[in-house]
């Protein structure tokens, strides 16, 4: 049995040679397909419309197309565009998560002049803060 699994792994590696494989866009397509499948499972019987079922199938087929494609240059360009597209929202989400984690030890506020997000440690009394972006000085109670 071990020999069969070893041969299977080698044959799969040989099959995937020269193919695109799993990249960020394929991972997001698979995830979106699974979410659409779950939504269809939950609300599909209520609505009677197979919209989410078709959407999940389309996303999963697109992910398979990307993974097995031999046109690596085009898939790499598409993946780079997708990563550039999601870079901004991902950074905002990371900042939001950091703010939530640090909410007990840090106070966040915006500069009155330029709108830059600033932070000070909580419990230090009244502090004078200088904005690193515009140089405006602000007194804030931490």
Short mmCIF file of the C-alpha atoms (twelve columns), coordinates in Angstrom:
data_MODEL
# 
_entry.id   MODEL 
# 
loop_
_atom_site.group_PDB 
_atom_site.id 
_atom_site.type_symbol 
_atom_site.label_atom_id 
_atom_site.label_alt_id 
_atom_site.label_comp_id 
_atom_site.label_asym_id 
_atom_site.label_seq_id 
_atom_site.Cartn_x 
_atom_site.Cartn_y 
_atom_site.Cartn_z 
_atom_site.pdbx_PDB_model_num 
ATOM 1   C CA . UNK A 1   0.000   0.000  0.000   1 
ATOM 2   C CA . UNK A 2   2.864   2.363  0.813   1 
ATOM 3   C CA . UNK A 3   4.363   1.811  -2.635  1 
ATOM 4   C CA . UNK A 4   1.037   2.745  -4.291  1 
ATOM 5   C CA . UNK A 5   0.854   6.046  -2.363  1 
ATOM 6   C CA . UNK A 6   4.488   6.818  -3.139  1 
ATOM 7   C CA . UNK A 7   3.898   6.174  -6.853  1 
ATOM 8   C CA . UNK A 8   0.716   8.258  -6.762  1 
ATOM 9   C CA . UNK A 9   2.623   11.219 -5.341  1 
ATOM 10  C CA . UNK A 10  5.292   10.921 -8.029  1 
ATOM 11  C CA . UNK A 11  2.693   10.644 -10.788 1 
ATOM 12  C CA . UNK A 12  0.823   13.717 -9.485  1 
ATOM 13  C CA . UNK A 13  4.089   15.675 -9.347  1 
ATOM 14  C CA . UNK A 14  4.856   14.623 -12.932 1 
ATOM 15  C CA . UNK A 15  1.329   15.628 -14.023 1 
ATOM 16  C CA . UNK A 16  1.627   19.082 -12.427 1 
ATOM 17  C CA . UNK A 17  5.036   19.732 -13.983 1 
ATOM 18  C CA . UNK A 18  4.774   22.850 -16.163 1 
ATOM 19  C CA . UNK A 19  1.358   23.820 -14.795 1 
ATOM 20  C CA . UNK A 20  0.418   26.876 -12.773 1 
ATOM 21  C CA . UNK A 21  -0.607  25.156 -9.534  1 
ATOM 22  C CA . UNK A 22  -2.338  26.825 -6.611  1 
ATOM 23  C CA . UNK A 23  -1.835  30.590 -6.319  1 
ATOM 24  C CA . UNK A 24  -3.584  33.357 -4.366  1 
ATOM 25  C CA . UNK A 25  -6.375  33.895 -6.900  1 
ATOM 26  C CA . UNK A 26  -7.086  30.155 -7.056  1 
ATOM 27  C CA . UNK A 27  -7.233  29.992 -3.252  1 
ATOM 28  C CA . UNK A 28  -9.673  32.916 -3.146  1 
ATOM 29  C CA . UNK A 29  -11.775 31.298 -5.896  1 
ATOM 30  C CA . UNK A 30  -11.971 28.037 -3.968  1 
ATOM 31  C CA . UNK A 31  -12.872 29.890 -0.766  1 
ATOM 32  C CA . UNK A 32  -15.539 31.946 -2.514  1 
ATOM 33  C CA . UNK A 33  -16.936 28.793 -4.126  1 
ATOM 34  C CA . UNK A 34  -17.173 27.094 -0.734  1 
ATOM 35  C CA . UNK A 35  -18.864 30.150 0.822   1 
ATOM 36  C CA . UNK A 36  -21.379 30.247 -2.062  1 
ATOM 37  C CA . UNK A 37  -22.018 26.534 -1.518  1 
ATOM 38  C CA . UNK A 38  -22.718 27.122 2.182   1 
ATOM 39  C CA . UNK A 39  -25.013 30.054 1.415   1 
ATOM 40  C CA . UNK A 40  -26.856 27.897 -1.120  1 
ATOM 41  C CA . UNK A 41  -27.157 25.140 1.472   1 
ATOM 42  C CA . UNK A 42  -28.630 27.583 4.016   1 
ATOM 43  C CA . UNK A 43  -30.932 29.770 1.918   1 
ATOM 44  C CA . UNK A 44  -31.280 27.792 -1.325  1 
ATOM 45  C CA . UNK A 45  -34.247 25.735 -0.134  1 
ATOM 46  C CA . UNK A 46  -35.991 28.911 1.067   1 
ATOM 47  C CA . UNK A 47  -35.672 30.791 -2.208  1 
ATOM 48  C CA . UNK A 48  -35.871 27.889 -4.640  1 
ATOM 49  C CA . UNK A 49  -33.299 29.620 -6.877  1 
ATOM 50  C CA . UNK A 50  -30.036 27.805 -7.677  1 
ATOM 51  C CA . UNK A 51  -28.067 31.053 -8.106  1 
ATOM 52  C CA . UNK A 52  -25.516 30.362 -5.390  1 
ATOM 53  C CA . UNK A 53  -25.190 26.772 -6.550  1 
ATOM 54  C CA . UNK A 54  -24.232 27.950 -10.043 1 
ATOM 55  C CA . UNK A 55  -21.920 30.612 -8.628  1 
ATOM 56  C CA . UNK A 56  -20.100 28.086 -6.464  1 
ATOM 57  C CA . UNK A 57  -19.714 25.765 -9.431  1 
ATOM 58  C CA . UNK A 58  -18.348 28.616 -11.575 1 
ATOM 59  C CA . UNK A 59  -15.792 29.653 -8.937  1 
ATOM 60  C CA . UNK A 60  -14.610 26.067 -8.430  1 
ATOM 61  C CA . UNK A 61  -14.295 25.445 -12.181 1 
ATOM 62  C CA . UNK A 62  -12.333 28.697 -12.548 1 
ATOM 63  C CA . UNK A 63  -9.987  27.623 -9.739  1 
ATOM 64  C CA . UNK A 64  -9.389  24.263 -11.441 1 
ATOM 65  C CA . UNK A 65  -8.768  26.041 -14.748 1 
ATOM 66  C CA . UNK A 66  -6.159  28.255 -13.072 1 
ATOM 67  C CA . UNK A 67  -4.425  25.403 -11.280 1 
ATOM 68  C CA . UNK A 68  -4.118  23.157 -14.352 1 
ATOM 69  C CA . UNK A 69  -3.301  25.906 -16.866 1 
ATOM 70  C CA . UNK A 70  0.010   25.653 -18.716 1 
ATOM 71  C CA . UNK A 71  -0.019  29.349 -19.641 1 
ATOM 72  C CA . UNK A 72  1.948   30.334 -16.561 1 
ATOM 73  C CA . UNK A 73  2.811   33.865 -17.734 1 
ATOM 74  C CA . UNK A 74  -0.844  34.897 -18.144 1 
ATOM 75  C CA . UNK A 75  -1.869  33.294 -14.842 1 
ATOM 76  C CA . UNK A 76  1.014   35.044 -13.042 1 
ATOM 77  C CA . UNK A 77  -0.077  38.408 -14.486 1 
ATOM 78  C CA . UNK A 78  -3.688  37.809 -13.404 1 
ATOM 79  C CA . UNK A 79  -2.510  36.786 -9.937  1 
ATOM 80  C CA . UNK A 80  -0.321  39.908 -9.622  1 
ATOM 81  C CA . UNK A 81  -3.271  42.143 -10.567 1 
ATOM 82  C CA . UNK A 82  -5.485  40.382 -8.045  1 
ATOM 83  C CA . UNK A 83  -2.900  40.750 -5.278  1 
ATOM 84  C CA . UNK A 84  -2.542  44.465 -6.066  1 
ATOM 85  C CA . UNK A 85  -6.344  44.786 -5.917  1 
ATOM 86  C CA . UNK A 86  -6.679  43.148 -2.481  1 
ATOM 87  C CA . UNK A 87  -3.567  44.719 -0.909  1 
ATOM 88  C CA . UNK A 88  -5.445  47.837 0.288   1 
ATOM 89  C CA . UNK A 89  -8.417  46.072 1.909   1 
ATOM 90  C CA . UNK A 90  -6.109  43.520 3.554   1 
ATOM 91  C CA . UNK A 91  -3.993  46.305 5.074   1 
ATOM 92  C CA . UNK A 92  -7.125  48.020 6.425   1 
ATOM 93  C CA . UNK A 93  -8.299  44.743 7.939   1 
ATOM 94  C CA . UNK A 94  -4.911  44.147 9.604   1 
ATOM 95  C CA . UNK A 95  -4.981  47.668 11.096  1 
ATOM 96  C CA . UNK A 96  -8.542  47.147 12.366  1 
ATOM 97  C CA . UNK A 97  -7.597  43.833 13.987  1 
ATOM 98  C CA . UNK A 98  -4.544  45.449 15.610  1 
ATOM 99  C CA . UNK A 99  -6.718  48.272 16.973  1 
ATOM 100 C CA . UNK A 100 -9.177  45.772 18.424  1 
ATOM 101 C CA . UNK A 101 -6.384  43.740 20.047  1 
ATOM 102 C CA . UNK A 102 -4.722  46.855 21.548  1 
ATOM 103 C CA . UNK A 103 -7.904  48.653 22.637  1 
ATOM 104 C CA . UNK A 104 -7.190  48.135 26.348  1 
ATOM 105 C CA . UNK A 105 -3.656  49.535 26.282  1 
ATOM 106 C CA . UNK A 106 -3.767  52.127 23.483  1 
ATOM 107 C CA . UNK A 107 -5.992  55.081 22.610  1 
ATOM 108 C CA . UNK A 108 -6.381  55.903 18.912  1 
ATOM 109 C CA . UNK A 109 -7.391  59.271 17.481  1 
ATOM 110 C CA . UNK A 110 -7.081  61.288 14.279  1 
ATOM 111 C CA . UNK A 111 -5.007  64.396 13.738  1 
ATOM 112 C CA . UNK A 112 -7.293  67.421 13.514  1 
ATOM 113 C CA . UNK A 113 -5.345  68.934 10.610  1 
ATOM 114 C CA . UNK A 114 -4.389  66.085 8.280   1 
ATOM 115 C CA . UNK A 115 -6.526  63.141 9.463   1 
ATOM 116 C CA . UNK A 116 -3.536  60.881 10.177  1 
ATOM 117 C CA . UNK A 117 -4.356  58.096 12.636  1 
ATOM 118 C CA . UNK A 118 -2.323  58.479 15.833  1 
ATOM 119 C CA . UNK A 119 -2.040  56.451 19.017  1 
ATOM 120 C CA . UNK A 120 -0.999  57.033 22.619  1 
ATOM 121 C CA . UNK A 121 -0.739  54.634 25.568  1 
ATOM 122 C CA . UNK A 122 -3.751  54.668 27.898  1 
ATOM 123 C CA . UNK A 123 -3.529  55.834 31.501  1 
ATOM 124 C CA . UNK A 124 -0.675  58.369 31.101  1 
ATOM 125 C CA . UNK A 125 -2.712  61.510 31.794  1 
ATOM 126 C CA . UNK A 126 -2.791  64.474 29.401  1 
ATOM 127 C CA . UNK A 127 -0.167  64.220 26.676  1 
ATOM 128 C CA . UNK A 128 0.980   66.600 23.991  1 
ATOM 129 C CA . UNK A 129 1.256   64.657 20.729  1 
ATOM 130 C CA . UNK A 130 3.025   65.858 17.596  1 
ATOM 131 C CA . UNK A 131 1.701   64.486 14.320  1 
ATOM 132 C CA . UNK A 132 4.571   62.948 12.328  1 
ATOM 133 C CA . UNK A 133 2.866   63.757 9.038   1 
ATOM 134 C CA . UNK A 134 2.034   67.458 9.375   1 
ATOM 135 C CA . UNK A 135 3.790   68.470 12.626  1 
ATOM 136 C CA . UNK A 136 0.615   69.727 14.338  1 
ATOM 137 C CA . UNK A 137 0.657   69.560 18.149  1 
ATOM 138 C CA . UNK A 138 -2.407  68.273 19.962  1 
ATOM 139 C CA . UNK A 139 -3.189  67.825 23.661  1 
ATOM 140 C CA . UNK A 140 -5.012  64.577 24.315  1 
ATOM 141 C CA . UNK A 141 -6.134  62.808 27.498  1 
ATOM 142 C CA . UNK A 142 -4.984  59.210 27.351  1 
# 
